[in-house]
Amino acid sequence: MSNQTIEPVMNTYGRFPITLVEGKGSYVWDDQGKKYLDYSSGIATCNLGHVPEVVEKAVQEQLSKLWHCSNLYHIPNQEKLAQVLTENSCGDQVFFCNSGAEANEAAIKIAKKYGHDVLEQDSPLIVTFKNSFHGRTMATLSATGQQKIQKGFTPLMPGFDYLPFNDKKALEQLKEKKPVAVLLELVQGEGGVIPADSEWVKQLESICKEQNILLMVDEIQTGMGRTGTLFCYQHYGIEPDVISLAKGLGSGFPIGAIIAKEHVAKVFSPGTHGSTFGGNPLVSTAGLATVKHLTESTVLEEANTIVEYIWGKLQQLVADKDQIKAIRGKGLLIGLEVDGNAIDYVNKARMDHQLLFIVAGTQIVRVLPPLTTTKAEVDHFIDIMNKLFN
Ligand code: PLP
């Protein structure tokens, strides 16, 4: 036996050497009592900041009532959450699961079922886009248009094909490929914070309509107000057939979902898809409190004031600093293209300035403030950025 110690947790993450133990609003504290401005938001998840009161209160109440009962029984807050999501989107029915990858799994399954049942296809194809990211399960990594995510996990799942992103001419190929569905991110997040071009998206929608192809948007990172509207598709004036969600939906409680239009949703029937935990009483309560707050309070309106403010300040910074080459993104999903390795800036920001943000690829610093951040916090952030890129 070797006397080398083996870490009990598998080595799947490159972790930063700090331990976070508390959070409130835009701030987190580590186990040494050090306070950080958190502009990573648990990777675009804590959109209402850490431990938002409205969600905390609702969850506290639910905690003493019922946590879990399975989907063999009615779950009132799950039904209410579905109601709020459909009232505020172009979709009609919701399926709940536990994560982003599972939401995309549900989207992939519903599209295949639609292909078999409605279009009478034997082998339905789903087209996704190069440089996309849709998850780490076998189906979602097969859907992902990045070989580095797929490496070591072949054979991939069949039934996926990939087109270049933001390429109008390539869309013509959809007419020959005749997929049952396309799945895309409207801002490629993990792929480097790259927004889809509006005209390209409109053209995609019109080809989908003309060719009877389902338009499915992966709003796992862009949804729940992250880009300034509840869903990012609302910026583009399109109506997707399926929307996948997770991250910000539960403010940190693990809940994912797909919202689908009725003609698609109806291909699922009892026994075709399911989940033990999906939308259980506890996570649905967190989701309901989150989405009600996003849709009924002024939080999105206030976030849009911040969007304008932070973009103005960052654009000035890009103009002033040679080490920042460009800014891109939408709302509070912001990418800064830097000279050199993005991770070096992330490490320096954390160690020297107690500021947390993350990377997207090697050259993009990804800034994800909570929607609730204040102008004073943005000023503090910009002060740090001025020192970081001196
Ligand atoms: N899709 C997108 C666009 C994502 O950004 C992510 C996660 O980063 C996923 C899917 C996968 O979500 P999860 O990590 O919850 O499985």
Short mmCIF file of C-alpha atoms and ligand atoms in Angstrom, two decimals:
data_model
loop_
_atom_site.label_atom_id
_atom_site.label_comp_id
_atom_site.label_asym_id
_atom_site.label_seq_id
_atom_site.Cartn_x
_atom_site.Cartn_y
_atom_site.Cartn_z
CA MET A 1 0.00 0.00 0.00
CA SER A 2 1.27 3.45 -0.87
CA ASN A 3 1.37 5.92 1.98
CA GLN A 4 0.56 8.77 -0.38
CA THR A 5 -2.65 10.50 0.71
CA ILE A 6 -5.48 10.31 -1.75
CA GLU A 7 -7.92 13.20 -1.86
CA PRO A 8 -11.43 11.89 -1.21
CA VAL A 9 -12.99 14.15 -3.86
CA MET A 10 -12.24 13.29 -7.49
CA ASN A 11 -9.95 15.58 -9.35
CA THR A 12 -12.38 17.06 -11.87
CA TYR A 13 -12.00 20.76 -11.04
CA GLY A 14 -9.11 23.19 -11.01
CA ARG A 15 -9.99 24.83 -7.70
CA PHE A 16 -8.73 28.18 -6.47
CA PRO A 17 -6.96 27.86 -3.09
CA ILE A 18 -9.67 29.53 -1.00
CA THR A 19 -12.63 28.18 0.95
CA LEU A 20 -15.78 30.24 0.90
CA VAL A 21 -18.01 29.92 3.94
CA GLU A 22 -20.48 32.79 3.82
CA GLY A 23 -22.14 35.10 1.32
CA LYS A 24 -24.48 38.08 1.30
CA GLY A 25 -25.43 40.18 -1.71
CA SER A 26 -22.37 40.81 -3.88
CA TYR A 27 -19.89 39.63 -1.23
CA VAL A 28 -18.50 36.34 0.02
CA TRP A 29 -16.20 35.57 2.96
CA ASP A 30 -13.56 32.87 3.19
CA ASP A 31 -12.71 30.73 6.22
CA GLN A 32 -10.03 33.24 7.22
CA GLY A 33 -12.63 36.01 7.42
CA LYS A 34 -11.40 37.66 4.21
CA LYS A 35 -14.13 39.49 2.25
CA TYR A 36 -14.33 39.31 -1.56
CA LEU A 37 -16.40 41.20 -4.10
CA ASP A 38 -17.96 38.29 -5.98
CA TYR A 39 -18.40 39.08 -9.67
CA SER A 40 -18.50 35.38 -10.56
CA SER A 41 -21.92 34.72 -8.95
CA GLY A 42 -21.33 30.97 -8.68
CA ILE A 43 -20.88 30.93 -12.50
CA ALA A 44 -23.94 33.03 -13.42
CA THR A 45 -26.13 31.35 -10.83
CA CYS A 46 -26.58 33.67 -7.84
CA ASN A 47 -28.26 36.27 -10.04
CA LEU A 48 -30.04 37.87 -7.06
CA GLY A 49 -26.80 37.95 -5.07
CA HIS A 50 -25.92 35.57 -2.25
CA VAL A 51 -28.67 34.49 0.14
CA PRO A 52 -31.30 36.90 -1.20
CA GLU A 53 -33.91 37.56 1.48
CA VAL A 54 -36.97 36.72 -0.62
CA VAL A 55 -35.61 33.29 -1.48
CA GLU A 56 -34.18 32.66 2.00
CA LYS A 57 -37.53 33.40 3.64
CA ALA A 58 -39.51 31.17 1.28
CA VAL A 59 -37.03 28.29 1.61
CA GLN A 60 -36.90 28.62 5.41
CA GLU A 61 -40.67 28.23 5.53
CA GLN A 62 -40.63 25.24 3.20
CA LEU A 63 -37.77 23.63 5.17
CA SER A 64 -40.02 22.92 8.11
CA LYS A 65 -42.84 21.57 5.92
CA LEU A 66 -41.73 19.14 3.19
CA TRP A 67 -38.47 18.75 1.27
CA HIS A 68 -39.16 15.90 -1.08
CA CYS A 69 -42.01 13.63 -2.07
CA SER A 70 -41.18 12.59 -5.70
CA ASN A 71 -43.15 13.42 -8.80
CA LEU A 72 -45.69 10.71 -8.03
CA TYR A 73 -47.62 13.45 -6.19
CA HIS A 74 -48.71 16.99 -6.98
CA ILE A 75 -46.24 19.70 -5.94
CA PRO A 76 -48.03 23.07 -5.61
CA ASN A 77 -44.94 25.28 -5.88
CA GLN A 78 -43.71 23.32 -8.92
CA GLU A 79 -47.07 24.00 -10.60
CA LYS A 80 -46.93 27.69 -9.61
CA LEU A 81 -43.36 27.99 -10.90
CA ALA A 82 -44.39 26.43 -14.21
CA GLN A 83 -47.26 28.91 -14.37
CA VAL A 84 -44.98 31.94 -13.82
CA LEU A 85 -42.44 30.64 -16.36
CA THR A 86 -45.05 30.08 -19.05
CA GLU A 87 -46.80 33.41 -18.35
CA ASN A 88 -43.48 35.18 -18.85
CA SER A 89 -42.21 33.29 -21.91
CA CYS A 90 -43.43 32.08 -25.29
CA GLY A 91 -43.66 28.50 -23.97
CA ASP A 92 -46.70 26.59 -22.72
CA GLN A 93 -45.49 23.72 -20.53
CA VAL A 94 -42.51 23.01 -18.30
CA PHE A 95 -40.53 19.91 -17.35
CA PHE A 96 -38.31 20.17 -14.25
CA CYS A 97 -34.96 18.52 -13.60
CA ASN A 98 -31.85 19.23 -11.53
CA SER A 99 -29.14 20.85 -13.64
CA GLY A 100 -28.27 22.46 -16.94
CA ALA A 101 -27.00 19.28 -18.54
CA GLU A 102 -30.22 17.54 -17.58
CA ALA A 103 -32.28 20.39 -19.02
CA ASN A 104 -30.47 19.96 -22.33
CA GLU A 105 -30.92 16.18 -22.07
CA ALA A 106 -34.66 16.84 -21.80
CA ALA A 107 -34.49 19.19 -24.82
CA ILE A 108 -32.61 16.54 -26.83
CA LYS A 109 -35.08 13.83 -25.81
CA ILE A 110 -38.17 15.89 -26.59
CA ALA A 111 -36.75 16.83 -30.00
CA LYS A 112 -36.01 13.19 -30.83
CA LYS A 113 -39.47 12.14 -29.71
CA TYR A 114 -40.99 14.89 -31.83
CA GLY A 115 -38.94 13.64 -34.78
CA HIS A 116 -40.20 10.08 -34.32
CA ASP A 117 -43.82 10.80 -33.38
CA VAL A 118 -44.71 13.91 -35.36
CA LEU A 119 -42.33 13.95 -38.31
CA GLU A 120 -42.07 10.15 -38.59
CA GLN A 121 -38.28 10.27 -38.87
CA ASP A 122 -36.29 7.10 -38.11
CA SER A 123 -33.12 8.85 -37.09
CA PRO A 124 -33.75 12.45 -36.01
CA LEU A 125 -30.74 14.74 -36.26
CA ILE A 126 -30.02 17.73 -34.00
CA VAL A 127 -27.80 20.53 -35.28
CA THR A 128 -25.76 22.54 -32.79
CA PHE A 129 -23.02 25.12 -33.34
CA LYS A 130 -19.25 25.09 -33.23
CA ASN A 131 -17.70 26.47 -30.06
CA SER A 132 -20.93 25.87 -28.12
CA PHE A 133 -21.21 24.37 -24.65
CA HIS A 134 -24.23 22.33 -23.61
CA GLY A 135 -23.04 20.20 -20.69
CA ARG A 136 -20.94 17.24 -19.54
CA THR A 137 -23.28 14.25 -19.80
CA MET A 138 -22.75 11.95 -22.79
CA ALA A 139 -25.58 13.44 -24.85
CA THR A 140 -24.81 17.05 -23.96
CA LEU A 141 -21.07 16.75 -24.53
CA SER A 142 -21.90 15.15 -27.87
CA ALA A 143 -24.11 18.18 -28.58
CA THR A 144 -21.28 20.50 -27.55
CA GLY A 145 -19.33 21.88 -30.50
CA GLN A 146 -15.88 21.74 -28.87
CA GLN A 147 -13.51 18.83 -29.33
CA LYS A 148 -11.64 19.62 -26.12
CA ILE A 149 -14.79 18.76 -24.13
CA GLN A 150 -15.31 15.53 -26.09
CA LYS A 151 -11.71 14.30 -26.01
CA GLY A 152 -11.38 10.97 -24.19
CA PHE A 153 -15.12 10.29 -24.23
CA THR A 154 -15.64 8.70 -27.62
CA PRO A 155 -17.66 7.06 -28.96
CA LEU A 156 -19.91 10.10 -28.85
CA MET A 157 -23.66 9.81 -29.09
CA PRO A 158 -24.78 9.79 -32.72
CA GLY A 159 -27.43 12.15 -34.06
CA PHE A 160 -25.59 15.48 -33.80
CA ASP A 161 -24.10 17.69 -36.46
CA TYR A 162 -22.40 21.07 -36.07
CA LEU A 163 -22.50 24.28 -38.09
CA PRO A 164 -20.30 27.36 -37.71
CA PHE A 165 -21.78 29.98 -35.34
CA ASN A 166 -22.85 33.38 -36.71
CA ASP A 167 -22.30 32.18 -40.29
CA LYS A 168 -25.25 33.08 -42.51
CA LYS A 169 -24.16 31.04 -45.51
CA ALA A 170 -23.76 27.88 -43.41
CA LEU A 171 -27.43 28.08 -42.39
CA GLU A 172 -28.39 27.09 -45.91
CA GLN A 173 -27.05 23.60 -45.06
CA LEU A 174 -30.04 23.13 -42.77
CA LYS A 175 -32.16 22.69 -45.88
CA GLU A 176 -30.17 19.58 -46.89
CA LYS A 177 -29.48 18.20 -43.44
CA LYS A 178 -33.17 18.44 -42.48
CA PRO A 179 -32.61 18.16 -38.73
CA VAL A 180 -35.53 17.84 -36.35
CA ALA A 181 -34.09 20.67 -34.24
CA VAL A 182 -31.31 23.17 -33.80
CA LEU A 183 -29.96 23.93 -30.34
CA LEU A 184 -27.99 27.11 -29.70
CA GLU A 185 -26.75 29.52 -27.07
CA LEU A 186 -27.65 33.13 -27.88
CA VAL A 187 -24.47 34.19 -26.12
CA GLN A 188 -21.87 31.43 -26.17
CA GLY A 189 -20.74 31.58 -22.55
CA GLU A 190 -18.08 28.95 -21.92
CA GLY A 191 -16.94 29.35 -25.53
CA GLY A 192 -15.73 32.92 -24.87
CA VAL A 193 -18.78 35.18 -24.30
CA ILE A 194 -19.72 35.52 -27.97
CA PRO A 195 -23.18 36.96 -28.70
CA ALA A 196 -25.14 35.62 -31.64
CA ASP A 197 -25.60 38.19 -34.38
CA SER A 198 -29.23 39.44 -34.49
CA GLU A 199 -29.69 39.09 -38.24
CA TRP A 200 -28.19 35.63 -38.19
CA VAL A 201 -30.62 34.57 -35.44
CA LYS A 202 -33.58 36.01 -37.38
CA GLN A 203 -32.47 34.11 -40.48
CA LEU A 204 -32.08 30.94 -38.43
CA GLU A 205 -35.60 31.35 -37.05
CA SER A 206 -37.05 31.89 -40.49
CA ILE A 207 -35.31 28.81 -41.96
CA CYS A 208 -36.52 26.78 -38.97
CA LYS A 209 -40.10 27.93 -39.59
CA GLU A 210 -39.95 27.30 -43.32
CA GLN A 211 -38.31 23.86 -42.93
CA ASN A 212 -40.35 22.73 -39.91
CA ILE A 213 -37.24 22.55 -37.68
CA LEU A 214 -37.59 23.08 -33.93
CA LEU A 215 -35.71 26.10 -32.62
CA MET A 216 -34.27 25.29 -29.19
CA VAL A 217 -32.31 27.85 -27.17
CA ASP A 218 -29.99 26.92 -24.33
CA GLU A 219 -30.62 29.72 -21.83
CA ILE A 220 -28.85 27.98 -18.98
CA GLN A 221 -26.30 30.77 -18.65
CA THR A 222 -28.19 33.60 -20.40
CA GLY A 223 -31.57 33.12 -18.69
CA MET A 224 -33.06 34.50 -15.50
CA GLY A 225 -32.22 38.13 -16.18
CA ARG A 226 -28.50 37.62 -16.79
CA THR A 227 -28.56 39.56 -20.06
CA GLY A 228 -31.03 42.25 -18.92
CA THR A 229 -34.27 40.55 -19.98
CA LEU A 230 -35.76 37.52 -18.22
CA PHE A 231 -34.73 35.38 -21.23
CA CYS A 232 -32.06 36.33 -23.72
CA TYR A 233 -34.24 35.33 -26.71
CA GLN A 234 -36.39 38.40 -25.92
CA HIS A 235 -33.55 40.64 -27.18
CA TYR A 236 -33.75 38.93 -30.56
CA GLY A 237 -37.50 39.10 -31.20
CA ILE A 238 -37.72 35.36 -31.83
CA GLU A 239 -39.99 32.67 -30.39
CA PRO A 240 -38.12 29.44 -29.65
CA ASP A 241 -40.00 26.15 -29.45
CA VAL A 242 -37.92 24.94 -26.49
CA ILE A 243 -35.94 26.88 -23.86
CA SER A 244 -33.56 25.15 -21.46
CA LEU A 245 -32.85 26.68 -18.05
CA ALA A 246 -30.89 26.02 -14.86
CA LYS A 247 -28.24 28.12 -13.04
CA GLY A 248 -30.11 31.30 -11.96
CA LEU A 249 -33.49 29.55 -11.81
CA GLY A 250 -33.05 28.46 -8.19
CA SER A 251 -30.64 31.16 -6.97
CA GLY A 252 -28.20 28.34 -6.13
CA PHE A 253 -30.67 25.57 -5.34
CA PRO A 254 -30.21 22.85 -7.97
CA ILE A 255 -33.12 23.10 -10.38
CA GLY A 256 -33.23 22.93 -14.17
CA ALA A 257 -36.12 23.06 -16.61
CA ILE A 258 -37.25 23.10 -20.18
CA ILE A 259 -40.15 25.25 -21.30
CA ALA A 260 -41.73 24.07 -24.55
CA LYS A 261 -44.50 25.15 -26.83
CA GLU A 262 -47.59 22.98 -26.58
CA HIS A 263 -47.15 21.20 -29.93
CA VAL A 264 -43.73 20.00 -28.75
CA ALA A 265 -44.54 19.46 -25.06
CA LYS A 266 -47.37 17.08 -25.88
CA VAL A 267 -45.00 14.41 -27.23
CA PHE A 268 -43.99 13.66 -23.62
CA SER A 269 -46.43 11.43 -21.77
CA PRO A 270 -46.17 9.48 -18.50
CA GLY A 271 -43.19 7.16 -18.64
CA THR A 272 -41.33 8.94 -21.45
CA HIS A 273 -39.21 11.16 -19.23
CA GLY A 274 -38.80 11.82 -15.53
CA SER A 275 -36.62 12.60 -12.54
CA THR A 276 -36.78 11.63 -8.87
CA PHE A 277 -35.72 15.01 -7.54
CA GLY A 278 -36.77 17.22 -10.48
CA GLY A 279 -38.67 20.24 -9.17
CA ASN A 280 -39.13 18.85 -5.66
CA PRO A 281 -40.92 21.01 -3.06
CA LEU A 282 -37.71 22.60 -1.74
CA VAL A 283 -36.08 23.59 -5.03
CA SER A 284 -39.39 24.62 -6.60
CA THR A 285 -39.93 26.96 -3.66
CA ALA A 286 -36.51 28.53 -4.30
CA GLY A 287 -37.30 28.73 -8.03
CA LEU A 288 -40.73 30.25 -7.46
CA ALA A 289 -39.40 32.92 -5.09
CA THR A 290 -36.59 33.71 -7.56
CA VAL A 291 -38.75 34.00 -10.68
CA LYS A 292 -41.53 35.90 -8.89
CA HIS A 293 -38.94 38.39 -7.69
CA LEU A 294 -37.47 38.72 -11.17
CA THR A 295 -40.87 39.27 -12.75
CA GLU A 296 -42.76 41.21 -10.08
CA SER A 297 -40.18 43.54 -8.51
CA THR A 298 -38.09 46.30 -10.06
CA VAL A 299 -34.92 44.19 -9.91
CA LEU A 300 -34.57 43.82 -13.70
CA GLU A 301 -35.22 47.51 -14.28
CA GLU A 302 -32.54 48.40 -11.73
CA ALA A 303 -30.18 45.82 -13.22
CA ASN A 304 -30.51 47.55 -16.59
CA THR A 305 -29.37 50.83 -15.06
CA ILE A 306 -26.34 48.96 -13.77
CA VAL A 307 -25.80 47.35 -17.18
CA GLU A 308 -25.53 50.77 -18.78
CA TYR A 309 -23.29 52.05 -16.00
CA ILE A 310 -20.83 49.13 -15.96
CA TRP A 311 -20.62 48.92 -19.78
CA GLY A 312 -19.84 52.64 -19.94
CA LYS A 313 -17.08 52.28 -17.34
CA LEU A 314 -15.66 49.13 -18.96
CA GLN A 315 -15.68 50.64 -22.42
CA GLN A 316 -13.62 53.51 -21.03
CA LEU A 317 -11.27 50.99 -19.43
CA VAL A 318 -10.84 49.17 -22.77
CA ALA A 319 -9.98 52.50 -24.39
CA ASP A 320 -7.44 53.32 -21.63
CA LYS A 321 -5.71 49.97 -21.16
CA ASP A 322 -3.60 48.25 -23.78
CA GLN A 323 -3.89 44.91 -21.99
CA ILE A 324 -7.66 44.80 -22.66
CA LYS A 325 -8.34 44.32 -26.33
CA ALA A 326 -12.13 44.16 -26.47
CA ILE A 327 -15.34 43.90 -24.48
CA ARG A 328 -18.26 41.75 -25.53
CA GLY A 329 -21.35 40.04 -24.19
CA LYS A 330 -24.82 41.13 -23.18
CA GLY A 331 -26.17 42.64 -19.98
CA LEU A 332 -24.27 41.26 -17.02
CA LEU A 333 -22.66 38.44 -18.98
CA ILE A 334 -19.48 40.27 -19.90
CA GLY A 335 -16.28 39.09 -21.55
CA LEU A 336 -13.04 41.06 -21.64
CA GLU A 337 -10.50 39.89 -24.17
CA VAL A 338 -7.11 40.36 -22.56
CA ASP A 339 -3.55 40.31 -23.70
CA GLY A 340 -1.89 37.29 -22.11
CA ASN A 341 -3.52 34.61 -20.00
CA ALA A 342 -6.91 35.47 -18.52
CA ILE A 343 -6.26 33.16 -15.59
CA ASP A 344 -3.29 35.33 -14.47
CA TYR A 345 -5.64 38.31 -14.09
CA VAL A 346 -8.20 36.17 -12.29
CA ASN A 347 -5.57 35.01 -9.80
CA LYS A 348 -4.14 38.49 -9.27
CA ALA A 349 -7.61 39.98 -8.78
CA ARG A 350 -8.42 37.40 -6.13
CA MET A 351 -5.11 37.44 -4.29
CA ASP A 352 -4.21 41.14 -4.43
CA HIS A 353 -7.63 42.82 -4.60
CA GLN A 354 -10.19 40.39 -3.16
CA LEU A 355 -12.19 40.43 -6.36
CA LEU A 356 -13.63 37.23 -7.84
CA PHE A 357 -14.32 36.74 -11.52
CA ILE A 358 -13.60 33.83 -13.85
CA VAL A 359 -12.30 32.93 -17.29
CA ALA A 360 -14.00 31.75 -20.48
CA GLY A 361 -11.27 30.06 -22.51
CA THR A 362 -7.68 31.21 -22.26
CA GLN A 363 -7.98 34.88 -23.22
CA ILE A 364 -11.35 35.97 -21.91
CA VAL A 365 -11.96 37.30 -18.42
CA ARG A 366 -15.66 36.63 -17.67
CA VAL A 367 -17.36 39.15 -15.39
CA LEU A 368 -20.70 38.04 -13.94
CA PRO A 369 -21.95 40.51 -11.32
CA PRO A 370 -25.20 39.75 -9.56
CA LEU A 371 -28.15 41.67 -11.05
CA THR A 372 -28.49 43.33 -7.66
CA THR A 373 -25.04 44.92 -7.60
CA THR A 374 -24.91 48.64 -6.83
CA LYS A 375 -23.19 51.58 -8.52
CA ALA A 376 -20.87 51.88 -5.50
CA GLU A 377 -19.83 48.23 -5.96
CA VAL A 378 -19.26 48.81 -9.67
CA ASP A 379 -17.08 51.84 -8.80
CA HIS A 380 -15.08 49.66 -6.42
CA PHE A 381 -14.75 47.01 -9.14
CA ILE A 382 -13.55 49.59 -11.68
CA ASP A 383 -10.97 50.92 -9.16
CA ILE A 384 -9.61 47.40 -8.83
CA MET A 385 -9.60 46.93 -12.62
CA ASN A 386 -7.60 50.12 -13.00
CA LYS A 387 -4.97 48.73 -10.63
CA LEU A 388 -5.05 45.28 -12.18
CA PHE A 389 -4.50 46.52 -15.71
CA ASN A 390 -2.05 49.29 -14.86
N1 PLP B 1 -25.41 24.96 -21.11
C1 PLP B 1 -24.78 26.12 -20.89
C2 PLP B 1 -24.94 27.23 -21.87
C3 PLP B 1 -23.95 26.28 -19.78
O1 PLP B 1 -23.30 27.44 -19.60
C4 PLP B 1 -23.83 25.21 -18.87
C5 PLP B 1 -22.93 25.33 -17.70
O2 PLP B 1 -22.03 26.12 -17.66
C6 PLP B 1 -24.53 24.01 -19.12
C7 PLP B 1 -25.31 23.93 -20.24
C8 PLP B 1 -24.42 22.86 -18.17
O3 PLP B 1 -25.04 23.16 -16.97
P1 PLP B 1 -24.74 22.30 -15.65
O4 PLP B 1 -23.34 22.56 -15.26
O5 PLP B 1 -25.74 22.79 -14.63
O6 PLP B 1 -24.99 20.86 -16.00
#
